[in-house]
CSV table of C-alpha atoms in Angstrom, one decimal:
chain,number,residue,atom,x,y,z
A,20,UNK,CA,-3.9,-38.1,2.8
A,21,UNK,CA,-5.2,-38.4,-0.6
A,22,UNK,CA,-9.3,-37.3,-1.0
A,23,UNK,CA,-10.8,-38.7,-3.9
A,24,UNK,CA,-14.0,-37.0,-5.9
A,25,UNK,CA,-16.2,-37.3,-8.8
A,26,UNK,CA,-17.4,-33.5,-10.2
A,27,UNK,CA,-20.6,-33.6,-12.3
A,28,UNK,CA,-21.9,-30.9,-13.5
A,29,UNK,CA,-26.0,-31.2,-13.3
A,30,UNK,CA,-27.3,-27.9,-14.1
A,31,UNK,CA,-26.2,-25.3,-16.8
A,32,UNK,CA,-28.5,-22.0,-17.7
A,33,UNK,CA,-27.8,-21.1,-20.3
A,34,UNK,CA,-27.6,-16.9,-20.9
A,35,UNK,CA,-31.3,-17.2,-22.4
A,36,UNK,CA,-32.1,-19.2,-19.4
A,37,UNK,CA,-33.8,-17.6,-16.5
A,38,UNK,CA,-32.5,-15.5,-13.8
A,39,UNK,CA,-29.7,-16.5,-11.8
A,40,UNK,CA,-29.7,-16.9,-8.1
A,41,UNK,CA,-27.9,-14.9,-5.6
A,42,UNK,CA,-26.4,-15.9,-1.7
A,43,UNK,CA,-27.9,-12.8,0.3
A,44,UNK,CA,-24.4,-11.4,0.6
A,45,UNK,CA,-23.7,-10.3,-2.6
A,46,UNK,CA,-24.6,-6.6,-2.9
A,47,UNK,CA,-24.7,-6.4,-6.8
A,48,UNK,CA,-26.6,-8.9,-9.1
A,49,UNK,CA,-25.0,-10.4,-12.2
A,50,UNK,CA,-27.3,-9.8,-15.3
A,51,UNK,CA,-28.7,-13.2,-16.1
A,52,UNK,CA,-27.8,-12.0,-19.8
A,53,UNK,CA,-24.2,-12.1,-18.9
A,54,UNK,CA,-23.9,-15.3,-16.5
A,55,UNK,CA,-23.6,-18.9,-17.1
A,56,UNK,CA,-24.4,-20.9,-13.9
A,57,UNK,CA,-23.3,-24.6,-12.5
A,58,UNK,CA,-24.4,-26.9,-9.8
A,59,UNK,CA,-21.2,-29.6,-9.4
A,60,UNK,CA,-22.3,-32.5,-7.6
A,61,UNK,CA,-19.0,-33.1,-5.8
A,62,UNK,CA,-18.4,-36.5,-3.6
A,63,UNK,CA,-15.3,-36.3,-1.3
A,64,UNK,CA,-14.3,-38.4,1.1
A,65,UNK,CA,-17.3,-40.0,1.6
A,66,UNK,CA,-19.7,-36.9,1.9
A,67,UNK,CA,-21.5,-35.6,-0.9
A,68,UNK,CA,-22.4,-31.7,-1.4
A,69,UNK,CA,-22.8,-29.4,-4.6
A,70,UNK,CA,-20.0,-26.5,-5.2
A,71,UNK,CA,-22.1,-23.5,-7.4
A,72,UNK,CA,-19.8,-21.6,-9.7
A,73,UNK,CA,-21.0,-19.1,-11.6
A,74,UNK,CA,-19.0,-17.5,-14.5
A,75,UNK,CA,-19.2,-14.0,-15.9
A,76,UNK,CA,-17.1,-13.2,-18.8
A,77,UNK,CA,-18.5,-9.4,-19.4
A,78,UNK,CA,-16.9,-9.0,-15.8
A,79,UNK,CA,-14.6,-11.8,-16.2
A,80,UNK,CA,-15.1,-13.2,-12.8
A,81,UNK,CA,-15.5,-16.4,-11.4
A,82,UNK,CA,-17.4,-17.1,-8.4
A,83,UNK,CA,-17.5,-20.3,-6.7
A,84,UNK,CA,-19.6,-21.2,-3.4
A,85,UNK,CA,-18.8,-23.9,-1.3
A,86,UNK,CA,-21.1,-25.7,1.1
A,87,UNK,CA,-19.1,-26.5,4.9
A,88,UNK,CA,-17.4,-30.0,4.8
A,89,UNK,CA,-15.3,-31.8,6.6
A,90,UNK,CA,-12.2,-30.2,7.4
A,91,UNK,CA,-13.6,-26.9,5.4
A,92,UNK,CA,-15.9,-23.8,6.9
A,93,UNK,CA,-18.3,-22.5,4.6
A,94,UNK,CA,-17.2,-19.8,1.9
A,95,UNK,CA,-16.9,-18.1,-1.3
A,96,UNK,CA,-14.3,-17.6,-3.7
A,97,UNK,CA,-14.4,-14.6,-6.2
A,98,UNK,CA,-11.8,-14.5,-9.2
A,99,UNK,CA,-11.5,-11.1,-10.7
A,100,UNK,CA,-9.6,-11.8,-13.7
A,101,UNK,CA,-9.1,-8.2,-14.7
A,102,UNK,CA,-7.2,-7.2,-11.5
A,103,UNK,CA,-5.4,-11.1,-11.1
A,104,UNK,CA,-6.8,-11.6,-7.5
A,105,UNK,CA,-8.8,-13.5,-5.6
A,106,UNK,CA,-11.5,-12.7,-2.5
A,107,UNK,CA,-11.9,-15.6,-0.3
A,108,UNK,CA,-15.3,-14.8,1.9
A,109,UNK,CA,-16.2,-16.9,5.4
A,110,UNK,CA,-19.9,-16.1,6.2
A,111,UNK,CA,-19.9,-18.1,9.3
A,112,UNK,CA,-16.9,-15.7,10.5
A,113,UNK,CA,-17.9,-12.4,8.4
A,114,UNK,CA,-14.2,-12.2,7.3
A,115,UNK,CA,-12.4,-12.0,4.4
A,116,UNK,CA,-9.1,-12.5,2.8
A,117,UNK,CA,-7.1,-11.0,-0.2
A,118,UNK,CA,-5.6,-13.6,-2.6
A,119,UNK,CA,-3.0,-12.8,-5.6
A,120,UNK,CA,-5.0,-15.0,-8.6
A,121,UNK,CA,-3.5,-18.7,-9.0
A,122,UNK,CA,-1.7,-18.6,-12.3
A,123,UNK,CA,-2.8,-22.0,-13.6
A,124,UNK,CA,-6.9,-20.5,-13.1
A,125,UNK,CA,-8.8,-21.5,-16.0
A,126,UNK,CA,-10.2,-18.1,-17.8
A,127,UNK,CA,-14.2,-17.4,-17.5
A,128,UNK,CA,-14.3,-18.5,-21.2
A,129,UNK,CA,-12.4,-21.8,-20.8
A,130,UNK,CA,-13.8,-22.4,-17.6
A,131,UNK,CA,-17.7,-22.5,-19.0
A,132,UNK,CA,-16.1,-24.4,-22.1
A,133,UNK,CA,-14.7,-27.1,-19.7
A,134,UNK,CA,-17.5,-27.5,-17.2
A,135,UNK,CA,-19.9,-27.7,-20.0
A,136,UNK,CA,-17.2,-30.5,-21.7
A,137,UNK,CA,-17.6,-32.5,-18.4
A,138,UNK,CA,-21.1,-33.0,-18.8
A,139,UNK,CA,-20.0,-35.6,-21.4
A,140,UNK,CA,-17.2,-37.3,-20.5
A,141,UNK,CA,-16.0,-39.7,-17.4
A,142,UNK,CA,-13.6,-37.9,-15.7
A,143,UNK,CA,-10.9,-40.2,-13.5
A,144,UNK,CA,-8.1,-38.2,-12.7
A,145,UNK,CA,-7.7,-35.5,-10.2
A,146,UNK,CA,-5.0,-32.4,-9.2
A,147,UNK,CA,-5.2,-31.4,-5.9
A,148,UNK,CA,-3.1,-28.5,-4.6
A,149,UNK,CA,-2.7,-27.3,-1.3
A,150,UNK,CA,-1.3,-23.7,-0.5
A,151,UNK,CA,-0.7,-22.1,2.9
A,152,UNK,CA,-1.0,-18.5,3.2
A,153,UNK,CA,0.5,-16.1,6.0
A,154,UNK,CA,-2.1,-12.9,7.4
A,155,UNK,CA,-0.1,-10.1,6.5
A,156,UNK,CA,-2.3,-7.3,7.9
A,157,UNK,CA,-6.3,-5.7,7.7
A,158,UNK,CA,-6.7,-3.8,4.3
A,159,UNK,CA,-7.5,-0.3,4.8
A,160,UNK,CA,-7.3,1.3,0.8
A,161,UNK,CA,-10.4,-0.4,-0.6
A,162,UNK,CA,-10.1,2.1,-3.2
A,163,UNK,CA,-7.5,0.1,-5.0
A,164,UNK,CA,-10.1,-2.6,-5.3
A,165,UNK,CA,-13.0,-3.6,-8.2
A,166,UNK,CA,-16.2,-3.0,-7.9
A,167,UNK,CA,-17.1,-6.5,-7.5
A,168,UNK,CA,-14.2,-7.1,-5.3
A,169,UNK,CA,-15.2,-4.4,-3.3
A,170,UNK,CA,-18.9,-4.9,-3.0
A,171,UNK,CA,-18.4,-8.8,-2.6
A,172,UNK,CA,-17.1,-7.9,0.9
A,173,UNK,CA,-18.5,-4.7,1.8
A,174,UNK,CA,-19.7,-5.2,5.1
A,175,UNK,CA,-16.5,-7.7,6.1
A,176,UNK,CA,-12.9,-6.6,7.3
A,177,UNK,CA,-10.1,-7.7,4.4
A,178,UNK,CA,-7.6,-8.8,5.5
A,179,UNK,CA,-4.3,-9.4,3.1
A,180,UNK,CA,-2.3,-13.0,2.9
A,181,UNK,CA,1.0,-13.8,1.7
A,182,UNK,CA,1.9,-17.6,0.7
A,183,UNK,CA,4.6,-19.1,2.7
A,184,UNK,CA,8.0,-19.7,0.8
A,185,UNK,CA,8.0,-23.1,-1.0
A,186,UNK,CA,4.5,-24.3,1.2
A,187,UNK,CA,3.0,-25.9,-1.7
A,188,UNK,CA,1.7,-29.4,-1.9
A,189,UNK,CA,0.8,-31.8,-5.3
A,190,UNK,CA,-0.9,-34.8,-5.4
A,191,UNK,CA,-2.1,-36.3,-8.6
A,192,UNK,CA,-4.5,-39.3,-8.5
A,193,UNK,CA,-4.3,-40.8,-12.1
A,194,UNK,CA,-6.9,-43.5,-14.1
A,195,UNK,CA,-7.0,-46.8,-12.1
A,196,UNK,CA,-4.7,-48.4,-14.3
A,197,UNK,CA,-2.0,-46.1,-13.1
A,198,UNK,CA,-3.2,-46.0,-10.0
A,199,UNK,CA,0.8,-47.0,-8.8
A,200,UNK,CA,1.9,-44.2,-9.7
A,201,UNK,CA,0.7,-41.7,-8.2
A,202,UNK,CA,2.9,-38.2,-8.5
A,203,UNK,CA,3.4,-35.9,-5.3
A,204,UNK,CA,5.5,-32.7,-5.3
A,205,UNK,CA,5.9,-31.4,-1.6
A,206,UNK,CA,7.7,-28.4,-0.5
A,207,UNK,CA,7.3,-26.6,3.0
A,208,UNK,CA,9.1,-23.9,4.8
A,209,UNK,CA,8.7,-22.3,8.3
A,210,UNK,CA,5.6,-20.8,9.1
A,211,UNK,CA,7.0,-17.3,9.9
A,212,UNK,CA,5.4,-14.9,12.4
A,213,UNK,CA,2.1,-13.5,11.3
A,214,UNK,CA,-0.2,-12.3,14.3
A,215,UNK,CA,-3.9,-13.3,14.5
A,216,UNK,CA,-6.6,-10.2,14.1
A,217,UNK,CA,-7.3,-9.0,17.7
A,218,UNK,CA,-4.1,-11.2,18.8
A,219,UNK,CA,-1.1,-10.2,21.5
A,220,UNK,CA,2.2,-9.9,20.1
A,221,UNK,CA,4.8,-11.7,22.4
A,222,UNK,CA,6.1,-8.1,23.4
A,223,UNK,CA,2.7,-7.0,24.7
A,224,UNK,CA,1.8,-10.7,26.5
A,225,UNK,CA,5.4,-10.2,28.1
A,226,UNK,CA,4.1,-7.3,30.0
A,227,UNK,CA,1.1,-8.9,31.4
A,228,UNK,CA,2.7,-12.7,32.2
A,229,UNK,CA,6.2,-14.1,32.8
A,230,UNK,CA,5.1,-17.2,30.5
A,231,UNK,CA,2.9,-16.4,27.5
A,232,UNK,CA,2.2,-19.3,24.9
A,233,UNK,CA,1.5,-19.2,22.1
A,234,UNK,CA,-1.4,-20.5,19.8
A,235,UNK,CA,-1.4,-20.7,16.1
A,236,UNK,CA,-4.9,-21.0,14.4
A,237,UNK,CA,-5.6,-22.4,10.7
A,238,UNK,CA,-9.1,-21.6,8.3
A,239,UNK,CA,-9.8,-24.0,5.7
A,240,UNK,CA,-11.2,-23.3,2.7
A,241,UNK,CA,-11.6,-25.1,-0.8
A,242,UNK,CA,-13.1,-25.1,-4.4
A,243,UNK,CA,-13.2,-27.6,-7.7
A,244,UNK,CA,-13.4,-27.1,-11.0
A,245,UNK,CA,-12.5,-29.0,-14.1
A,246,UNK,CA,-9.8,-28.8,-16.7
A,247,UNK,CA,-9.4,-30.2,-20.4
A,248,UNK,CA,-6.5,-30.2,-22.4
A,249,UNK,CA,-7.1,-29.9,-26.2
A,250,UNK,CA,-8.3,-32.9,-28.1
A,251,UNK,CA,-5.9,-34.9,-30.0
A,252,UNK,CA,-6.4,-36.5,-33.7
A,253,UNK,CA,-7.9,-39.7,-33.4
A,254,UNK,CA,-8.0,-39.2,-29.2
A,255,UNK,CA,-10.8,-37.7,-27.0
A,256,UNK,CA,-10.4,-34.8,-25.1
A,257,UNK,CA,-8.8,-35.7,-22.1
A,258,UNK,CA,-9.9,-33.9,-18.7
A,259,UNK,CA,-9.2,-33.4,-15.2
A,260,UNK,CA,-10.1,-32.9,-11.7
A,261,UNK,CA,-8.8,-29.6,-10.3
A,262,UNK,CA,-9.0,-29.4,-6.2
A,263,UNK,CA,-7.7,-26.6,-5.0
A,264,UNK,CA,-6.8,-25.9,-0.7
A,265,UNK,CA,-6.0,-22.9,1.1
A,266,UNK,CA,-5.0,-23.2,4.7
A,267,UNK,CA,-4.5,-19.4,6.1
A,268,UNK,CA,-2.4,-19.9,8.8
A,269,UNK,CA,-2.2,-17.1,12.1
A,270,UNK,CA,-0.2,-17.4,15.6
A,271,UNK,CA,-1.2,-14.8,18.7
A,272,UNK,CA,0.1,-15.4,22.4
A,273,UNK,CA,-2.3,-15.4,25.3
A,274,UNK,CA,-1.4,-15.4,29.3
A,275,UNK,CA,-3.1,-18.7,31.1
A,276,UNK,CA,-0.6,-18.0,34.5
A,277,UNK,CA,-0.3,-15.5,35.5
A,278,UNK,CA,-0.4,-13.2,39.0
A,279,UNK,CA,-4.0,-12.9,40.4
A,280,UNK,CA,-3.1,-9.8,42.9
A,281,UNK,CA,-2.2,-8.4,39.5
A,282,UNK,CA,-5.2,-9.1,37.6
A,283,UNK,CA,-7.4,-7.4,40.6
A,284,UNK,CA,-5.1,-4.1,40.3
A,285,UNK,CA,-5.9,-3.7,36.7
A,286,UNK,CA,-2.4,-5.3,35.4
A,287,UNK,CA,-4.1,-8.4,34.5
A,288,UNK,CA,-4.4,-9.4,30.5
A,289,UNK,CA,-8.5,-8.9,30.5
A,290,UNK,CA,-10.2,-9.4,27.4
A,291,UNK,CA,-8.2,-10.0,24.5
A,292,UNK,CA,-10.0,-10.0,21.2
A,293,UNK,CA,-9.8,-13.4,19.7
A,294,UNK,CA,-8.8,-15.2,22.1
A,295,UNK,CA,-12.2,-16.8,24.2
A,296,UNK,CA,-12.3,-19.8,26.4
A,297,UNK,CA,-12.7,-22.1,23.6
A,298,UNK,CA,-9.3,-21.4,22.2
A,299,UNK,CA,-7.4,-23.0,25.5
A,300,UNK,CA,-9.5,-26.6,24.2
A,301,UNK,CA,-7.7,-26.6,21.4
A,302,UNK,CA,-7.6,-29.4,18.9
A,303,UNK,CA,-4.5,-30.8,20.5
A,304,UNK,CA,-0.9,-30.0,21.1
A,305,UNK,CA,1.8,-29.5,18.4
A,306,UNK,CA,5.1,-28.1,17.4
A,307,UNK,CA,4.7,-25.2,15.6
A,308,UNK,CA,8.1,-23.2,14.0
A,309,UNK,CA,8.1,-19.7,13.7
A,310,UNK,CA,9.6,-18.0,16.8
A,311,UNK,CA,11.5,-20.8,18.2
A,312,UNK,CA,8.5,-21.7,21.3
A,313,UNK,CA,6.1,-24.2,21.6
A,314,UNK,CA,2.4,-23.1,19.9
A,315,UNK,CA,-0.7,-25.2,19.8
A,316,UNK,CA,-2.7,-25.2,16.4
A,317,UNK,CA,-6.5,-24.6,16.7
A,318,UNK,CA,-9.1,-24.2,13.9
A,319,UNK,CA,-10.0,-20.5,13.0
């Protein structure tokens, strides 16, 4: 399914504007002299919410802070251009996930000069990009991390992703006069095995029933931004919508049957971290591939 959106941008300070606001999180404050700051009035399918992105070149970061919507928890999305990754926050959840930096992410300098370029123009044609990532395991060397990186999820665990070979989805939504011909690049590949934090393995949920299943969770999580291509002679500078997804993607194996007389002797699974009584709702049955059984995907 396509979404469609209109990005604004409604509010610039300028860096001899006032002070810049902070979420409560963040455990060092930008220097207003060295931040530009934007309020995007975003509408996507059908609900409207503002994105905030502010923009440090002196760091060169890029932080953007995006309101929960459907389909998407509440988070924050810090791109440290000087190290080339990206730390994806969840409030809600107080966790947080390791990112290599996107390639095609505008640069602090060209990202102010294109959100400030919007402010002018009618923008009608959007790129939206959907990636799904694999947990590869906590982070434990914070060391090797920026200060901002670092500090932006001081009191969180980190957790590391990998992107899942050839999982990558395009879908380009051109000016209504083209509206036929819409572009879409889609490539997928298995899942793979990645184990949920505070998950059973299928070894260890062997031990405790004859018949594990298995469950595979997804976390949403999205940002916008603009980008302009350079202006041509006699043409105006044309721009686009930029809508980039992350789905993170975990599997963990949990013991519904299993034998009573052995739950009372102390065999029984007991409390497994992660997995609470909400998780056997689910949000429906599916296929899932990865080990070869039958999973059912839940929400993070």
């Amino acid at each position: 399914m396509v979404y469609f959106f209109i990005v604004t941008v409604v509010l610039l300070s300028s860096t001899s504007g006032g002070p810049v606001y902070k979420s409560d999180e963040r455990t060092e404050d930008f220097s207003p002299k060295e931040v530009v700051d934007f309020n995007v009035d975003i509408s996507e399918a059908g609900q409207e919410y503002i994105e905030r992105i502010e923009v440090d070149e002196d760091k060169q970061t890029e932080l953007f802070q995006v309101p929960a919507h459907p389909g998407v928890d509440r988070s924050d999305v810090l791109n440290d251009f000087k190290q080339r990754l990206t730390m994806l926050r969840f409030l809600d959840s107080k966790i947080c996930y390791l990112f290599p930096l996107a390639s095609h992410q505008s640069t602090p300098k060209k990202l102010i000069r294109d959100l400030e370029m919007a402010k002018q123009i009618v923008i009608t044609e959007t790129r939206r990009v959907d990636t799904t990532w694999l947990i590869d395991g906590e982070m434990t060397n914070r060391s090797v991390l920026s200060e901002e990186l670092a500090d932006f999820c001081a009191m969180y665990p980190i957790y590391q992703v990998k992107e899942t070979r050839g999982s990558v989805k395009v879908t380009e939504s051109e000016p209504e006069e083209r509206a036929n011909r819409r572009r879409r690049r889609i490539r997928t590949s298995p899942i793979g095995k990645s184990l949920c934090p505070g998950g059973m393995d299928l070894n260890t949920a062997q031990q405790i029933c004859p018949e594990p299943e298995k469950r595979c969770q997804e976390k949403g999580s999205c940002y916008n931004y603009v980008l302009c291509g350079n202006s041509r002679r006699g043409r105006a500078k044309r721009c686009q919508n930029r809508h980039g997804v992350s789905k993170i993607t975990c599997c963990k194996y949990i013991c519904l049957n299993f034998d009573a007389s052995r739950e009372e002797s102390g065999d029984g699974p007991g409390d497994v971290p992660g997995d609470d009584p909400g998780d056997r709702s689910g949000d429906g049955p599916g296929d899932r591939p990865g080990s070869g059984d039958t999973g059912v995907l839940e929400r993070l």
